[in-house]
PDB file of N, CA and C in Angstrom:
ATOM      1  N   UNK A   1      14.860  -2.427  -7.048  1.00  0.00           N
ATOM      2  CA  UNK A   1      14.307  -3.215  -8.126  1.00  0.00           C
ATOM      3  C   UNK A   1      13.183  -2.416  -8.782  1.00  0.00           C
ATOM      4  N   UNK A   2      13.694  -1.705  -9.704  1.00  0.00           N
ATOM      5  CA  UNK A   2      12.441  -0.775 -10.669  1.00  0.00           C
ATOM      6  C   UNK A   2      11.830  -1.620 -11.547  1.00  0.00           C
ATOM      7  N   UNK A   3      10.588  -1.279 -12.228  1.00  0.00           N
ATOM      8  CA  UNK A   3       9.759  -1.639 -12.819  1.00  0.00           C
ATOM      9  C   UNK A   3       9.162  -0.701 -13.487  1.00  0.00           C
ATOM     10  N   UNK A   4       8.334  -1.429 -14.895  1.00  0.00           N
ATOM     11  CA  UNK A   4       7.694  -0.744 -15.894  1.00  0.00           C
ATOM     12  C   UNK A   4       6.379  -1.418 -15.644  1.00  0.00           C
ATOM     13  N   UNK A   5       4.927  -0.582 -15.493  1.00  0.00           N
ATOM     14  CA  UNK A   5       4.057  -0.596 -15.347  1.00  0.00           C
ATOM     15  C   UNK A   5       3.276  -0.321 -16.349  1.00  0.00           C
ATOM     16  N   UNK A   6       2.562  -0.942 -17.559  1.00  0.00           N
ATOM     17  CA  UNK A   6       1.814  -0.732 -18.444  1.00  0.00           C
ATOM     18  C   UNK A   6       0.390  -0.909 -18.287  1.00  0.00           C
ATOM     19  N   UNK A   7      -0.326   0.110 -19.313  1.00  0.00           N
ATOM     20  CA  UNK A   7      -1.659   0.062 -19.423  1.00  0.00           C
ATOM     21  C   UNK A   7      -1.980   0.013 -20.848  1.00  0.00           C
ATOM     22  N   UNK A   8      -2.430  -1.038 -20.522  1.00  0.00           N
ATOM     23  CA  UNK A   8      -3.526  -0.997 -22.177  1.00  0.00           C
ATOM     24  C   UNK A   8      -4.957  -0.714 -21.716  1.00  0.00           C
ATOM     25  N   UNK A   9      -5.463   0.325 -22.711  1.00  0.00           N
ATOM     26  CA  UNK A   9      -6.983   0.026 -22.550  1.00  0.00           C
ATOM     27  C   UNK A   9      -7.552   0.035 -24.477  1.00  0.00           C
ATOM     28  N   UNK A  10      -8.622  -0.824 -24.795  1.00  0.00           N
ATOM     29  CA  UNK A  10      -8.706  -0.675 -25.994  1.00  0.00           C
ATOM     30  C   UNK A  10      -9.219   0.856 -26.340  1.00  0.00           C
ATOM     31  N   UNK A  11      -8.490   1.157 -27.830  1.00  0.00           N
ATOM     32  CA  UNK A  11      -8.761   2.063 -28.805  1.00  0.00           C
ATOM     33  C   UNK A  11      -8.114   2.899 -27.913  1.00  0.00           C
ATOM     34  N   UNK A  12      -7.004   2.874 -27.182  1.00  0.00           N
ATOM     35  CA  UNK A  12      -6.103   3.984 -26.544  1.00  0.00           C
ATOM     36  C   UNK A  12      -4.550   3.765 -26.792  1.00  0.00           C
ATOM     37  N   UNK A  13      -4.025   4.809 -26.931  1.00  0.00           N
ATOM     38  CA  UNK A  13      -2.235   3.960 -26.914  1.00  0.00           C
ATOM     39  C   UNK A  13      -1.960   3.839 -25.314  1.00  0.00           C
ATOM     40  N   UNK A  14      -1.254   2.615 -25.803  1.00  0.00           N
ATOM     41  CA  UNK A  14      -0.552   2.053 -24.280  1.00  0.00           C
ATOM     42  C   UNK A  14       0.018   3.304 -23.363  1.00  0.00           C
ATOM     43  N   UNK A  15       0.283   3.453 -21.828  1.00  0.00           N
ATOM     44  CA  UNK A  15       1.248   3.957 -21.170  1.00  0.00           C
ATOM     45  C   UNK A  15       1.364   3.605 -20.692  1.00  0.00           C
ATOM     46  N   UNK A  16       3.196   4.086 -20.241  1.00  0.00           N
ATOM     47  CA  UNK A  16       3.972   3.330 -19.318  1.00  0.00           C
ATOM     48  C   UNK A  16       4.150   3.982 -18.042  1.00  0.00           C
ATOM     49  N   UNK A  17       4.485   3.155 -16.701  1.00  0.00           N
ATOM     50  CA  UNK A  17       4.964   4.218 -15.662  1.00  0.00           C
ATOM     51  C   UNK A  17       6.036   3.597 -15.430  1.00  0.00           C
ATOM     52  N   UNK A  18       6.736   4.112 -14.999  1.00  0.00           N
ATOM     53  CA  UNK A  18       8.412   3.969 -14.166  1.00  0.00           C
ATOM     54  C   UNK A  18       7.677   3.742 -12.672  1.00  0.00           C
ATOM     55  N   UNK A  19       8.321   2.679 -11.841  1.00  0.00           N
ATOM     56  CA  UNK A  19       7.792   2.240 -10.533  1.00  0.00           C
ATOM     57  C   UNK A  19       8.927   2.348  -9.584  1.00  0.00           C
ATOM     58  N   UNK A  20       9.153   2.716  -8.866  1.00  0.00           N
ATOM     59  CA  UNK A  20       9.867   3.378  -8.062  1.00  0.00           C
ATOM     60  C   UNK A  20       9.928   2.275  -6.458  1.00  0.00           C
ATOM     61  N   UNK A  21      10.448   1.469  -6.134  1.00  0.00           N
ATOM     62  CA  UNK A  21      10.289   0.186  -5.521  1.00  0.00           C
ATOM     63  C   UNK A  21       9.861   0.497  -4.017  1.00  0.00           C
ATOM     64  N   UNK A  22      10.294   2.127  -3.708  1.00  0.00           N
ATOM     65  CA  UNK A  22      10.238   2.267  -2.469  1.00  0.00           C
ATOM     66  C   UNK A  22       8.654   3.190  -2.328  1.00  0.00           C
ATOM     67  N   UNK A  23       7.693   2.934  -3.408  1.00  0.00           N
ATOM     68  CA  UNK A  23       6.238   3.569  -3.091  1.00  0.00           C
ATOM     69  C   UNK A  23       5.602   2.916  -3.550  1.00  0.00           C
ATOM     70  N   UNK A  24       4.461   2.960  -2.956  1.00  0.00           N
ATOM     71  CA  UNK A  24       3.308   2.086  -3.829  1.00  0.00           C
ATOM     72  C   UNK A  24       2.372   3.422  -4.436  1.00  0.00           C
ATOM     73  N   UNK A  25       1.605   2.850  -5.534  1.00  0.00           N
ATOM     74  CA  UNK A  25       0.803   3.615  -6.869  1.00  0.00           C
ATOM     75  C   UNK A  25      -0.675   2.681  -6.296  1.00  0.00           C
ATOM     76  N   UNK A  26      -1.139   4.059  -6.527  1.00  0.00           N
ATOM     77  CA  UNK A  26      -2.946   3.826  -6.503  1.00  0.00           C
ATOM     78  C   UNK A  26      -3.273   3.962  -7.686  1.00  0.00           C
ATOM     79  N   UNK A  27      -3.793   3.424  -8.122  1.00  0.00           N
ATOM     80  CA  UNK A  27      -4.486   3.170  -9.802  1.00  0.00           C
ATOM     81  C   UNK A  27      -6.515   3.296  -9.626  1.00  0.00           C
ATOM     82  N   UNK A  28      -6.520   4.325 -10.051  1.00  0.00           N
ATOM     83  CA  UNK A  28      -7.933   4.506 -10.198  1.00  0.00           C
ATOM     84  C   UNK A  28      -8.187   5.846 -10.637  1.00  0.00           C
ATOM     85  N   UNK A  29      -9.756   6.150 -10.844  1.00  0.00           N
ATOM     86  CA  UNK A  29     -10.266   7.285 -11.081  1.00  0.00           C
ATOM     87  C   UNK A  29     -10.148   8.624 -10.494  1.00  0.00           C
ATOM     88  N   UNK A  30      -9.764   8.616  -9.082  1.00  0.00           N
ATOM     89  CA  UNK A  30      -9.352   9.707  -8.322  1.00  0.00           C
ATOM     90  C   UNK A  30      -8.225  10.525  -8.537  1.00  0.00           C
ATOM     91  N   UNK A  31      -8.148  12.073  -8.402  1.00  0.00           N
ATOM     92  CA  UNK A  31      -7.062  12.665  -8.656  1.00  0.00           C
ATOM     93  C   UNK A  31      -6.295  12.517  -8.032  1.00  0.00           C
ATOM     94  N   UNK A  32      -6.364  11.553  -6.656  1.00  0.00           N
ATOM     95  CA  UNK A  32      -4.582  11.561  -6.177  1.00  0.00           C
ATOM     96  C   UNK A  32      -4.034  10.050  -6.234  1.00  0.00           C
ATOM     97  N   UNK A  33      -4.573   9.502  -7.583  1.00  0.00           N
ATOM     98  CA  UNK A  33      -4.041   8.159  -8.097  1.00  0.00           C
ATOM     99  C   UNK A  33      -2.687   8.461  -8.719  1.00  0.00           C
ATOM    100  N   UNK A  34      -1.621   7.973  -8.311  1.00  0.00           N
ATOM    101  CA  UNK A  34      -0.239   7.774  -9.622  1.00  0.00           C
ATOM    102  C   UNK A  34      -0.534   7.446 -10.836  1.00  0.00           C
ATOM    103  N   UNK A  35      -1.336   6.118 -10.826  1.00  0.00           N
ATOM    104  CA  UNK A  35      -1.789   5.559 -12.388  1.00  0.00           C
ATOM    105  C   UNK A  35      -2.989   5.769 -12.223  1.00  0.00           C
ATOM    106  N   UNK A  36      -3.785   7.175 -13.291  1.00  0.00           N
ATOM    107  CA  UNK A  36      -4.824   7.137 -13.357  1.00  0.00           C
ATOM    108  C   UNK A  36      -5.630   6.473 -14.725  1.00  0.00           C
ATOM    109  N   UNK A  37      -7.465   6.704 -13.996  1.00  0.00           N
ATOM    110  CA  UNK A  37      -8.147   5.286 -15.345  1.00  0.00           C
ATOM    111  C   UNK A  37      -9.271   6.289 -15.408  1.00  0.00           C
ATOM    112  N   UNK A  38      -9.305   6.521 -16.319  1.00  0.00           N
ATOM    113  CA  UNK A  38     -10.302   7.015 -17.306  1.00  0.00           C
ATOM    114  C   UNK A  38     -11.730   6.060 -17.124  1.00  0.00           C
ATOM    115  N   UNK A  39     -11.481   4.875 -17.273  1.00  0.00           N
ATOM    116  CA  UNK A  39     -12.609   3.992 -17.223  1.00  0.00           C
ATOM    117  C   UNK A  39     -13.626   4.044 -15.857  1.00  0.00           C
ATOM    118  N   UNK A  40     -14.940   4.460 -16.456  1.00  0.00           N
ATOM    119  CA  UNK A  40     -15.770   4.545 -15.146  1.00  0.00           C
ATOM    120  C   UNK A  40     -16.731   3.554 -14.541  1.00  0.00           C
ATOM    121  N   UNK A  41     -16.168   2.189 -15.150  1.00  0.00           N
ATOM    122  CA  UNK A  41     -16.146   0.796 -14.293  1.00  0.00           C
ATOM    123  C   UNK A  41     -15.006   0.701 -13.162  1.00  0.00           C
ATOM    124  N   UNK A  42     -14.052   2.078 -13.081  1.00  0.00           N
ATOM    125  CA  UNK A  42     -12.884   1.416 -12.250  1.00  0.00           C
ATOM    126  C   UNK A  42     -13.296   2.530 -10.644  1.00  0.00           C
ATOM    127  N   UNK A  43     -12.873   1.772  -9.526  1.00  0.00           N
ATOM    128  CA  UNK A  43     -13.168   3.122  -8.372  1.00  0.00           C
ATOM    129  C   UNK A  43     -12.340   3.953  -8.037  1.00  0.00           C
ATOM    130  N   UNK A  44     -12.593   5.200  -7.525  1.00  0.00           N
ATOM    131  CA  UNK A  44     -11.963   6.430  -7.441  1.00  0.00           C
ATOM    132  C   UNK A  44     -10.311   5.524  -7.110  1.00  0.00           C
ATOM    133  N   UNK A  45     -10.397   4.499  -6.020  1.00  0.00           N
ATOM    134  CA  UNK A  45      -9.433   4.287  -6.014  1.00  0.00           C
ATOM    135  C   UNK A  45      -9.134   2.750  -5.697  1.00  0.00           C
ATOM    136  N   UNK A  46      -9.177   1.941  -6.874  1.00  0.00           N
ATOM    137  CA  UNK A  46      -9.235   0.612  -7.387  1.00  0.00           C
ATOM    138  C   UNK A  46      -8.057  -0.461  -7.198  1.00  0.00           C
ATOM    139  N   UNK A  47      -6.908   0.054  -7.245  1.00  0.00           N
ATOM    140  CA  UNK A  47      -6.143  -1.112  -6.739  1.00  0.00           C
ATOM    141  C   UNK A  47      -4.592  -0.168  -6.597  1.00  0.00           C
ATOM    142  N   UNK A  48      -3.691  -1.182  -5.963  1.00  0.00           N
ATOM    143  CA  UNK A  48      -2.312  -0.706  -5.270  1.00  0.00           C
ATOM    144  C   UNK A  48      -1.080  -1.409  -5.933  1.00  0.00           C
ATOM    145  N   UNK A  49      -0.194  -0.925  -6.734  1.00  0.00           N
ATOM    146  CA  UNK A  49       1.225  -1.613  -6.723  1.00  0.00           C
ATOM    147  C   UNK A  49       2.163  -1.214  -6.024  1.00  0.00           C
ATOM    148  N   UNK A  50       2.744  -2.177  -5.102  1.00  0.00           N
ATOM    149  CA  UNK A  50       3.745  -2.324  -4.273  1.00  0.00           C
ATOM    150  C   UNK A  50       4.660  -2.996  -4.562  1.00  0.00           C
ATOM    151  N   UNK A  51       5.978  -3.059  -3.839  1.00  0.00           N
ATOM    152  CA  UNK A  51       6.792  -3.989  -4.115  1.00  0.00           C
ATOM    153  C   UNK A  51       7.009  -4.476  -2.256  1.00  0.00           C
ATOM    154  N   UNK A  52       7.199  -5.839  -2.125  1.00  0.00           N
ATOM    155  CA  UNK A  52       7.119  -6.244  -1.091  1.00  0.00           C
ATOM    156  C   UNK A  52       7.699  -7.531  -1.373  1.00  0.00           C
ATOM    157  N   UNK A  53       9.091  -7.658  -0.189  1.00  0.00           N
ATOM    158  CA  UNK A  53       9.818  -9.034   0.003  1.00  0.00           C
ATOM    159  C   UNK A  53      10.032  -9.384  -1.455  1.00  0.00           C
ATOM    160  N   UNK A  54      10.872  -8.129  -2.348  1.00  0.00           N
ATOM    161  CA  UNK A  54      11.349  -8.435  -3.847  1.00  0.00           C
ATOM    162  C   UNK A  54      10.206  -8.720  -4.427  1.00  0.00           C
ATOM    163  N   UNK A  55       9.072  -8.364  -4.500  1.00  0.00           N
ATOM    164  CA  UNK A  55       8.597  -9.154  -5.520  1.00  0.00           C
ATOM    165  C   UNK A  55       7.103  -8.188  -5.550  1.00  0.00           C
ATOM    166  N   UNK A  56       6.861  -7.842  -6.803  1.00  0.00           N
ATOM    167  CA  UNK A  56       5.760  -6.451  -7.388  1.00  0.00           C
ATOM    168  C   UNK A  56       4.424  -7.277  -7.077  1.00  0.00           C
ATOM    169  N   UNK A  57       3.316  -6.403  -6.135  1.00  0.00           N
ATOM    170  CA  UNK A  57       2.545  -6.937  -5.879  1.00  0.00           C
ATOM    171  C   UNK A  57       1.193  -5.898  -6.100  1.00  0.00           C
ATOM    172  N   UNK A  58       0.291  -6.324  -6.541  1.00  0.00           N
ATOM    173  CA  UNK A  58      -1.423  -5.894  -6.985  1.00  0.00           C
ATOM    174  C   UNK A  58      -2.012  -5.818  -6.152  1.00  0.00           C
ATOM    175  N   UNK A  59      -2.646  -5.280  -5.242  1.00  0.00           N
ATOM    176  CA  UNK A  59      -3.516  -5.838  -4.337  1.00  0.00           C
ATOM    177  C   UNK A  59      -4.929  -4.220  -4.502  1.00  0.00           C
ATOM    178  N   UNK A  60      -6.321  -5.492  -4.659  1.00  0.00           N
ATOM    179  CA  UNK A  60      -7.687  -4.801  -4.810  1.00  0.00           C
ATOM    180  C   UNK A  60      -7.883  -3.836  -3.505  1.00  0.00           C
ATOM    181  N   UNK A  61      -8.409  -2.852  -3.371  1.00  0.00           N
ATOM    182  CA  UNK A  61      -8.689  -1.329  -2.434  1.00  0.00           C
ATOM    183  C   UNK A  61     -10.087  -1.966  -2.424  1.00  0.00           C
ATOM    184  N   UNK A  62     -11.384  -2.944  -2.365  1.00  0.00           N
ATOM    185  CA  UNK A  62     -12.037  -2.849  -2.019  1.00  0.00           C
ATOM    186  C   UNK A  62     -12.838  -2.571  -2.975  1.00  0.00           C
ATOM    187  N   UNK A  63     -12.224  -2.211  -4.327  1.00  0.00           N
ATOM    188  CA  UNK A  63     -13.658  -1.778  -5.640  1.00  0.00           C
ATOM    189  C   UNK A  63     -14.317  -2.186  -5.578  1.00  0.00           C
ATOM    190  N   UNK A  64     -15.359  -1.606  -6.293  1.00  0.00           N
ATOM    191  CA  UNK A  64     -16.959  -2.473  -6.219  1.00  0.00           C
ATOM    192  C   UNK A  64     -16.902  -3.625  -7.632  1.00  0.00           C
ATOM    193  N   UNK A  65     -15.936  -3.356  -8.371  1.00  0.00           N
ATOM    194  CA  UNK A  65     -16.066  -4.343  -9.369  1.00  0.00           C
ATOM    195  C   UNK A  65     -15.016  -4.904 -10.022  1.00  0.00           C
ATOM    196  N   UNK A  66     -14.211  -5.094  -8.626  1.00  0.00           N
ATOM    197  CA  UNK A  66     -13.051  -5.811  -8.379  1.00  0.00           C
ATOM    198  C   UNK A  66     -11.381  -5.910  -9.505  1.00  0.00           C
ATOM    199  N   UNK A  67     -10.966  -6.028  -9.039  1.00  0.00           N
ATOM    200  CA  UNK A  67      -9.688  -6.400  -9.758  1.00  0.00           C
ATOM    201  C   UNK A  67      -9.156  -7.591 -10.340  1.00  0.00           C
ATOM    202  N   UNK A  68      -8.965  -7.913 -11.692  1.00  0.00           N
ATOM    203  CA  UNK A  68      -8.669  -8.738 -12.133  1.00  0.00           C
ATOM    204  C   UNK A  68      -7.128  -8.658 -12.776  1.00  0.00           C
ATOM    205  N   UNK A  69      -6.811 -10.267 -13.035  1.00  0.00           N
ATOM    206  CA  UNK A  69      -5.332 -10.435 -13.765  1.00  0.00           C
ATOM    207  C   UNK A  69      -5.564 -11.376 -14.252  1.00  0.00           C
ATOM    208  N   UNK A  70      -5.889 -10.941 -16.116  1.00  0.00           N
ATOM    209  CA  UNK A  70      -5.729 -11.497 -16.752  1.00  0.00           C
ATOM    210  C   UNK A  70      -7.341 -11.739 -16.323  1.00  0.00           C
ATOM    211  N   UNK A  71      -7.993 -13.232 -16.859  1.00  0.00           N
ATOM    212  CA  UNK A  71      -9.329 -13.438 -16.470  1.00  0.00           C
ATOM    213  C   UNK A  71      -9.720 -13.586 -14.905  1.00  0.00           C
ATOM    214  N   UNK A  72      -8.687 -13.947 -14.159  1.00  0.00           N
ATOM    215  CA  UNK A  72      -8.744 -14.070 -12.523  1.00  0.00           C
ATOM    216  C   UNK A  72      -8.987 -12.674 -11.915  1.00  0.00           C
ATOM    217  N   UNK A  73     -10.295 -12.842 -10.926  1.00  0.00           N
ATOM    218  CA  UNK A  73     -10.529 -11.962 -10.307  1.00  0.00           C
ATOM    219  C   UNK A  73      -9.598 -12.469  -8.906  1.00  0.00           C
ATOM    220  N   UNK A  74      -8.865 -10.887  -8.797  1.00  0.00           N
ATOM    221  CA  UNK A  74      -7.930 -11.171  -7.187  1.00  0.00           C
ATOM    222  C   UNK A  74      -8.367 -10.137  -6.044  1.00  0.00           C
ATOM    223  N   UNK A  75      -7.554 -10.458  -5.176  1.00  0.00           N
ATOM    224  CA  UNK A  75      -7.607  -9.539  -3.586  1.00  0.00           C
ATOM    225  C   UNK A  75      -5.942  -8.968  -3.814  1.00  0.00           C
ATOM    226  N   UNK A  76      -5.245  -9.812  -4.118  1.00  0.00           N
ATOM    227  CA  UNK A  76      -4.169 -10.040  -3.528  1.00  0.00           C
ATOM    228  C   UNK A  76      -3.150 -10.227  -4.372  1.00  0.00           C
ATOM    229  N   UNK A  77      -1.703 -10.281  -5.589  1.00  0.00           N
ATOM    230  CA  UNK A  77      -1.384 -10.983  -6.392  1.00  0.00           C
ATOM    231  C   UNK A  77       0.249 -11.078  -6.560  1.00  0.00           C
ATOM    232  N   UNK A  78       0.705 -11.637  -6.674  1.00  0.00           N
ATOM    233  CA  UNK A  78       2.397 -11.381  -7.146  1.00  0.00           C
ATOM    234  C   UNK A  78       2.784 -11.188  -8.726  1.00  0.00           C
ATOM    235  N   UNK A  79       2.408 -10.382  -8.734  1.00  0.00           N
ATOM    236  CA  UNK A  79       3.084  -9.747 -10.610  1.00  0.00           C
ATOM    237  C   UNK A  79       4.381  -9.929 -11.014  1.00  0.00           C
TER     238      UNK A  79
END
């Protein structure tokens, strides 16, 4: 079950990633993030997409200024 992973950040064009069901992506500032963030509100290494029991999941690494979806700040999420 693949997936398309988008980023918006304002005054940037969108990108996409191809998600690959059998790895999970670290999304943050660090160079050994899959989806990396420019933004230096985000931590070296800020949050995780997985896929688990069918179904694409978010889960926060502990940032210091947490992970949100949408206005909800999460730990944990089913995307």
């Amino acid at each position: 079950m693949s997936a398309t992973l988008t980023v918006v950040i304002d005054g940037e064009p969108e990108k996409q990633y191809m998600l690959d069901p059998d790895l999970e992506y670290r999304i943050g500032r660090g160079k050994t993030c899959q989806i990396p963030l420019g933004d230096p509100l985000s931590s070296r290494e800020h949050a995780a997409v997985f896929l688990d029991n069918r179904q694409w999941h978010v889960r926060d690494l502990e940032s210091r200024n947490g992970t949100f979806l949408g206005p909800q700040k999460i730990d944990d999420a089913v995307l």
